[in-house]
Coordinates of C-alpha atoms in Angstrom, one line a residue:
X2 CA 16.3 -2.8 19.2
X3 CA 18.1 0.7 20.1
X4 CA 21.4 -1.1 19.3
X5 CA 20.2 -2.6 15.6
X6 CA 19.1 0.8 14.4
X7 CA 22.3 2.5 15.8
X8 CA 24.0 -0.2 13.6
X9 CA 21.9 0.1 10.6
X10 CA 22.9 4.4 10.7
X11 CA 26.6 3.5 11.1
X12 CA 26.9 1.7 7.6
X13 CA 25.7 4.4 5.7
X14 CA 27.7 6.4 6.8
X15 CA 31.0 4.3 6.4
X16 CA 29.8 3.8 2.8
X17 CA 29.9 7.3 2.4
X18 CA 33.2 7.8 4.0
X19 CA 34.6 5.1 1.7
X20 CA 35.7 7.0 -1.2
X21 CA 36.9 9.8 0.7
X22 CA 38.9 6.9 2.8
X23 CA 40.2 5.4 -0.8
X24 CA 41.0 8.3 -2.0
X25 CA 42.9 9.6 1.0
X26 CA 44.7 6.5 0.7
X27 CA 45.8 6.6 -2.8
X28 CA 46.9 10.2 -2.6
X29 CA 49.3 9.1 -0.2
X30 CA 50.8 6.8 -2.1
X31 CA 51.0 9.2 -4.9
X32 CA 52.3 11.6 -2.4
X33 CA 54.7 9.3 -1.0
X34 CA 56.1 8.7 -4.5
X35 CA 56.5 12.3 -5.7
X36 CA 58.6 12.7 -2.1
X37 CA 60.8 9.8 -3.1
X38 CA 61.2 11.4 -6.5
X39 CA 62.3 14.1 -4.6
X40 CA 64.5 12.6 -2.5
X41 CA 66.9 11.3 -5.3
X42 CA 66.3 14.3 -7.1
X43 CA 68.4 15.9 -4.0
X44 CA 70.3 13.4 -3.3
X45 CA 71.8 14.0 -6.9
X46 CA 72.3 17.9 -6.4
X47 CA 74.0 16.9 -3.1
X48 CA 76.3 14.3 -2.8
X49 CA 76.6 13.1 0.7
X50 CA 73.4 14.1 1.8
X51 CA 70.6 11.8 3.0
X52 CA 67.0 14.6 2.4
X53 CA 64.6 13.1 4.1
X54 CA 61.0 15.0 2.4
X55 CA 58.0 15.7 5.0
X56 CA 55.3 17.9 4.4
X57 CA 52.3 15.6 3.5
X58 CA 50.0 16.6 2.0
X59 CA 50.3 20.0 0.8
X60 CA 54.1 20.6 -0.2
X61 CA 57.2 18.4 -0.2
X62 CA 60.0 19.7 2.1
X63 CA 62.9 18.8 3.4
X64 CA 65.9 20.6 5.3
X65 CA 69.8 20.2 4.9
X66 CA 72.7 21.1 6.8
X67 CA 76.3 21.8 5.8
X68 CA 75.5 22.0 2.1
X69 CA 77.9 22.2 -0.3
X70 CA 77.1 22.5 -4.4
X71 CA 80.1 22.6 -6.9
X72 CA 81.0 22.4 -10.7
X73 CA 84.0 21.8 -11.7
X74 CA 85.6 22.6 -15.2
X75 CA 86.9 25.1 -16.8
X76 CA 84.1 27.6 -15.3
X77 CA 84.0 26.3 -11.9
X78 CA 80.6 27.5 -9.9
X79 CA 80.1 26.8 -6.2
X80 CA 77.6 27.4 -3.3
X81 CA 77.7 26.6 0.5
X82 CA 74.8 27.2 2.7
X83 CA 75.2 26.3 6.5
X84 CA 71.5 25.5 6.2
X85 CA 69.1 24.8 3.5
X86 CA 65.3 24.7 3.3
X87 CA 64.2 23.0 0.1
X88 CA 60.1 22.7 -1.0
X89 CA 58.6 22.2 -4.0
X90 CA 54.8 21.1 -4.8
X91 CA 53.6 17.8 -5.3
X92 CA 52.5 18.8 -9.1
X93 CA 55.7 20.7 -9.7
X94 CA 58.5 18.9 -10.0
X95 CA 60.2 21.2 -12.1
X96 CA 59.6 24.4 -9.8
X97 CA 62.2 24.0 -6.5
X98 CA 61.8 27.1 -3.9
X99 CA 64.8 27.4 -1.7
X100 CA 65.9 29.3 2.1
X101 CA 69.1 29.5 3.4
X102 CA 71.5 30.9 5.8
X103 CA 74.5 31.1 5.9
X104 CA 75.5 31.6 2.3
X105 CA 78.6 31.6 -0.3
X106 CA 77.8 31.9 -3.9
X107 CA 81.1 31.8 -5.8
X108 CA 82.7 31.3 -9.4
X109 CA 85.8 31.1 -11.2
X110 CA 86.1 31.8 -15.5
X111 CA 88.7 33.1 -17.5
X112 CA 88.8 37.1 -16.4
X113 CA 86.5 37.1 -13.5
X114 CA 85.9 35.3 -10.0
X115 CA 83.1 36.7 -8.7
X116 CA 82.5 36.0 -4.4
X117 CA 79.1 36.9 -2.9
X118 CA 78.3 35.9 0.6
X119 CA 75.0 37.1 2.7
X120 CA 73.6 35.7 6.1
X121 CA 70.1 35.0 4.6
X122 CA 68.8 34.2 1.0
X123 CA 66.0 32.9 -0.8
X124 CA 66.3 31.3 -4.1
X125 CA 63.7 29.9 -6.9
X126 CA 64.7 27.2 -9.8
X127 CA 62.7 26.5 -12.8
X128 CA 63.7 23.8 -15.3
X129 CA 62.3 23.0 -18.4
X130 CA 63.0 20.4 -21.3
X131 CA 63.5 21.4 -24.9
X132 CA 62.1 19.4 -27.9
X133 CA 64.9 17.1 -27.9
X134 CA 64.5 16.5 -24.4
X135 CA 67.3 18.1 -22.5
X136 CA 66.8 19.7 -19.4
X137 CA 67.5 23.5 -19.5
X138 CA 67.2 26.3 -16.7
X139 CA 63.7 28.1 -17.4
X140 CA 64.5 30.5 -14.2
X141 CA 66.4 30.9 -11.4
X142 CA 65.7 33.9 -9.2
X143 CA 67.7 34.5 -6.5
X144 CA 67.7 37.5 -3.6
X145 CA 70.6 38.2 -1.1
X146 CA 69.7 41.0 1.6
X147 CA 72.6 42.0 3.2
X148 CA 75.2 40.5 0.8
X149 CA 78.6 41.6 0.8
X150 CA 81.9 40.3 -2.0
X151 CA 83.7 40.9 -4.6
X152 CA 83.6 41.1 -8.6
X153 CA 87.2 39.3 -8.6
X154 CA 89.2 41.2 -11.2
X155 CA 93.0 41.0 -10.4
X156 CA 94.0 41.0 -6.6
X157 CA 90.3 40.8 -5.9
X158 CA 88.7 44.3 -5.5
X159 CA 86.9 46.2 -5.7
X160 CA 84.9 44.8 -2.7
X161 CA 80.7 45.8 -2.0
X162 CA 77.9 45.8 0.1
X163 CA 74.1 45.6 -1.1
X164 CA 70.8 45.9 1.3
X165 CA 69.9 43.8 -1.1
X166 CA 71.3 42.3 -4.2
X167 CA 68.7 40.0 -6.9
X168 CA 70.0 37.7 -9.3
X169 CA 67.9 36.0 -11.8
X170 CA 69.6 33.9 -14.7
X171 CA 67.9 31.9 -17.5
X172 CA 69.0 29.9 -20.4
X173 CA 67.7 30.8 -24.4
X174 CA 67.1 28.7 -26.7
X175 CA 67.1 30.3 -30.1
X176 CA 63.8 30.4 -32.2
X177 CA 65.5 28.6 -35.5
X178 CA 68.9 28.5 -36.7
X179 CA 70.4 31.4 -38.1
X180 CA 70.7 33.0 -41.8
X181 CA 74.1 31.8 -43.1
X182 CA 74.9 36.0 -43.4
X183 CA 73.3 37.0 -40.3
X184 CA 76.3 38.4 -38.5
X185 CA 74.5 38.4 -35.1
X186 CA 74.8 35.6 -33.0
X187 CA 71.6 33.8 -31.3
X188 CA 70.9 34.4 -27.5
X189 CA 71.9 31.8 -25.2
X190 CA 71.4 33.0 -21.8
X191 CA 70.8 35.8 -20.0
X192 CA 71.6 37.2 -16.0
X193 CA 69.7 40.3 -14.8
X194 CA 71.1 42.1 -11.9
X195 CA 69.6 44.3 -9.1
X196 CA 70.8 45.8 -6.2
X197 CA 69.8 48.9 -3.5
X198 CA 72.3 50.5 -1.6
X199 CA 75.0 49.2 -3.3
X200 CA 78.7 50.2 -1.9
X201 CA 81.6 49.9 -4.0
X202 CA 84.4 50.3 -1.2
X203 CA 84.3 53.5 0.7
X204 CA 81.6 54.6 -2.1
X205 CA 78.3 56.4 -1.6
X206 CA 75.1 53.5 -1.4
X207 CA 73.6 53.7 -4.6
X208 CA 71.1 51.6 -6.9
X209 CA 72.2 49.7 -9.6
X210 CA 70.5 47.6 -12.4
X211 CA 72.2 45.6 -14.8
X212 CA 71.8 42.7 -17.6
X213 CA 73.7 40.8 -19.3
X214 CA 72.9 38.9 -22.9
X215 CA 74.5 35.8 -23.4
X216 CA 75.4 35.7 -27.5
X217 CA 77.2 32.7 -29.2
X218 CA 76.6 29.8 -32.1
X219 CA 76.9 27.3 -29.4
X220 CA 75.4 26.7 -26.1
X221 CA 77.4 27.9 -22.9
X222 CA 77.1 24.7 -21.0
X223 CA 81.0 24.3 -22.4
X224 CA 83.5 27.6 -21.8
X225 CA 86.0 26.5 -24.5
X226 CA 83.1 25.8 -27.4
X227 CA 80.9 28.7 -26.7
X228 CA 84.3 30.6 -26.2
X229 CA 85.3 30.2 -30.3
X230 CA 82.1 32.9 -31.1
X231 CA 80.7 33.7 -27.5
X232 CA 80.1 37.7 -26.3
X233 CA 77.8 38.9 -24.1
X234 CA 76.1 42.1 -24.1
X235 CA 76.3 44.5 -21.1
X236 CA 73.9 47.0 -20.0
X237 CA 74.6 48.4 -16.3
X238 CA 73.3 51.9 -14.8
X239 CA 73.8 53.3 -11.6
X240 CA 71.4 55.9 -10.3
X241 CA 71.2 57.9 -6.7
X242 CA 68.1 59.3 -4.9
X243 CA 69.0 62.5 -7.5
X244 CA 68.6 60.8 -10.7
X245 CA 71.0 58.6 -13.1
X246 CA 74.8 58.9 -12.6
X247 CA 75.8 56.3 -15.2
X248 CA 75.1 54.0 -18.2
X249 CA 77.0 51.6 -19.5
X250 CA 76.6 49.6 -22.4
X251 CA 79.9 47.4 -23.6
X252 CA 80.1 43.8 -24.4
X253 CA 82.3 40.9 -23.5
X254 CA 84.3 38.9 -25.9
X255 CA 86.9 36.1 -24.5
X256 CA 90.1 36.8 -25.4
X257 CA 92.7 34.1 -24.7
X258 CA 93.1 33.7 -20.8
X259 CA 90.7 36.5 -20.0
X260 CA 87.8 38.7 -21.5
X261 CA 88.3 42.1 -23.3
X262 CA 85.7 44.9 -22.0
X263 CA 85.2 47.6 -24.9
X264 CA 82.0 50.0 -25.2
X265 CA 80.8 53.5 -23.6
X266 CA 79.5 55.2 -20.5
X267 CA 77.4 57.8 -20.3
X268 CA 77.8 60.0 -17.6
X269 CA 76.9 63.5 -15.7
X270 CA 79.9 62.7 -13.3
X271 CA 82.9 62.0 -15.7
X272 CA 85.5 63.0 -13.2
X273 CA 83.7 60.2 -10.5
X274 CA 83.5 57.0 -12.5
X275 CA 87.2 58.1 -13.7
X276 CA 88.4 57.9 -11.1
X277 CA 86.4 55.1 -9.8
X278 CA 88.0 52.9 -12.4
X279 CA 91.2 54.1 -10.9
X280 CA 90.7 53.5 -7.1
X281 CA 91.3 57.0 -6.4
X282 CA 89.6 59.4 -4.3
X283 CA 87.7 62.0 -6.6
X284 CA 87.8 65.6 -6.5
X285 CA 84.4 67.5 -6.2
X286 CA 82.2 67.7 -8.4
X287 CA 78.8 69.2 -9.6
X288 CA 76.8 67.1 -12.2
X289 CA 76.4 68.3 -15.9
X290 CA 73.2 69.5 -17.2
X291 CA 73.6 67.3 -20.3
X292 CA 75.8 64.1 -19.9
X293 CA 78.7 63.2 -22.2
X294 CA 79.9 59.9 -23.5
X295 CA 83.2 58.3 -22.4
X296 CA 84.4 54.9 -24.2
X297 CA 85.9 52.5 -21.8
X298 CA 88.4 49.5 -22.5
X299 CA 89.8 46.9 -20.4
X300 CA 91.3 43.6 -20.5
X301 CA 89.9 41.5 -17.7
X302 CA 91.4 40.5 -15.6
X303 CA 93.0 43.6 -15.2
X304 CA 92.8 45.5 -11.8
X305 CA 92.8 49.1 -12.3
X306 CA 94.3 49.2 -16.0
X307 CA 90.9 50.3 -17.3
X308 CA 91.2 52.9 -20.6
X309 CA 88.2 55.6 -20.5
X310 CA 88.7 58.1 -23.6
X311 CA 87.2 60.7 -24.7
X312 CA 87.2 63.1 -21.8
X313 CA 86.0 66.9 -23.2
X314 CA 88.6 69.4 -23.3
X315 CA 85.6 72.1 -21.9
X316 CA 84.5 69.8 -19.4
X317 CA 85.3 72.8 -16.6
X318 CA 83.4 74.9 -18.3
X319 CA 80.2 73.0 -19.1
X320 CA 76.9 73.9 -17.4
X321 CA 76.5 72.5 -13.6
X322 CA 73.6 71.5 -11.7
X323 CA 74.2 73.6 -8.9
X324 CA 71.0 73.3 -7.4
X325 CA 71.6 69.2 -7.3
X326 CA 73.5 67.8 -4.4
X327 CA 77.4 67.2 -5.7
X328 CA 78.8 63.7 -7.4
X329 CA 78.9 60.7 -4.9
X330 CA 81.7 59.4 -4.5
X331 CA 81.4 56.0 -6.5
X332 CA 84.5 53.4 -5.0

């Protein structure tokens, strides 16, 4: 009799474990299709590679070794990692988080080929489709403590250091097309730098903050069509624990083979960023109570043959900070 009535409590239960069970059991079929999704999804970014994704049920994950990421055109873009940790949620395909060691972040266009390495990184990738249906880059966020290159003008300096250099990048699409006598050209893209104790050669660690607005009538997915109309808008300061030491603002037009550089700096250390852009070792120098404006041109790539005009006639008589610690020296 004990047994029957032990039997009769069991069912009940099981039938109220069922949906739980069903449901258990269709999530991970779901789940095991979003990880196969995934799979190929990786398998696309990296030819060669076999991802395997684990990480039921929360996350899909997967780890990769010896990873190697180019394009190849007339801007060629490339990234090694020695190893990569990939994850992204199971209802967020278009959201990849990224960690990896061992890192090379490099690129090659006409005028620049910028070189960043760094032991450690982490990385974030959005995508997004427009109303057509392409597939365009809503984000990407990366950080690099420790990183270390170059900017790659000509014979590759100057080289830095960062404790810590951020990159984040995204791609615009315009709100509507342009007035036929608008002479501004719509955004197309758009990188925002960041970096703490930045080095610049033997310089003094300072902070820098940059951004760059991508301008043109045609995407830039293609260097040589975007090229025809294509500038981009530069906005860069420097600052020490003191206060601001520079600001520049300057676009980016591509001129043949490389990129012309023309705009201003503003500055309370003229003779420093002089003769920064000339690889020399300044003189000392106290900062200006007011700052003056310098314009700057260059044809990149270019090495040190970088114009600065505009240099006051009574700059050794204008009124010093005394009380401020001197210059840094910026290269």
């Amino acid at each position: 009799m004990t047994e029957k009535i032990a039997g009769g409590r069991r069912w009940p239960l099981l039938l109220a474990l069922l949906p739980l069970i069903l449901g258990l059991a269709v999530y991970g079929q779901l789940w095991r299709g979003w990880a196969a999704q995934f799979e190929t999804t990786l398998a696309g970014w990296f030819p060669g590679q076999a991802p395997i994704v684990s990480g039921f049920p929360y996350r899909l994950e997967t780890e990769l070794a010896g990873v190697s990421l180019a394009h190849d055109g007339e801007v060629d873009v490339r990234m090694t990692a020695e190893r990569l940790r990939l994850n992204r949620g199971p209802w967020r395909p278009e959201l990849t988080v990224a960690q990896g060691e061992g890192l090379v972040l490099a690129a090659a266009l006409p005028g620049l080929s910028p070189r960043i390495t760094a032991p450690a990184g982490t990385a974030s990738l959005k995508l997004s489709r427009d109303p057509r249906g392409q597939t365009r880059l809503a984000r990407l966020s990366i950080v690099l403590p420790g990183a270390s290159g170059s900017v790659g003008l000509a014979s590759e300096g100057p080289s830095f250091q960062a404790d810590n250099l951020e990159l984040h990048a995204r791609e615009i699409e315009p709100a509507g097309t342009p007035a036929a006598n608008d002479p501004s050209l719509p955004p197309r893209g758009q990188l925002v730098i960041g970096a703490q104790g930045l080095r610049i050669g033997a310089g003094a660690a300072i902070s820098l903050a940059g951004e760059a607005n991508v301008r043109g009538a045609a995407p830039l997915r293609a260097w040589r069509a975007w090229a025809g109309t294509g500038s981009v808008d530069l906005a860069i300061s420097g600052r020490d624990a003191t206060g601001e030491l520079f600001a520049l603002a300057a676009s980016l037009v591509p001129v043949g083979s490389g990129l012309r550089l023309a705009g201003t700096v503003r500055t309370v250390c003229p003779i420093s960023v002089q003769a920064a852009l000339a690889g020399i070792v300044p003189p000392a120098e106290q900062r200006l109570r007011a700052p003056v404006q310098l314009a700057i041109e260059s044809l990149l790539p270019a090495g040190d043959a970088v114009a600065l005009r505009g240099m006051p006639a009574d700059l050794a008589t204008r009124p010093r900070r005394g009380q401020l610690p001197a210059c840094p020296r910026l290269r």
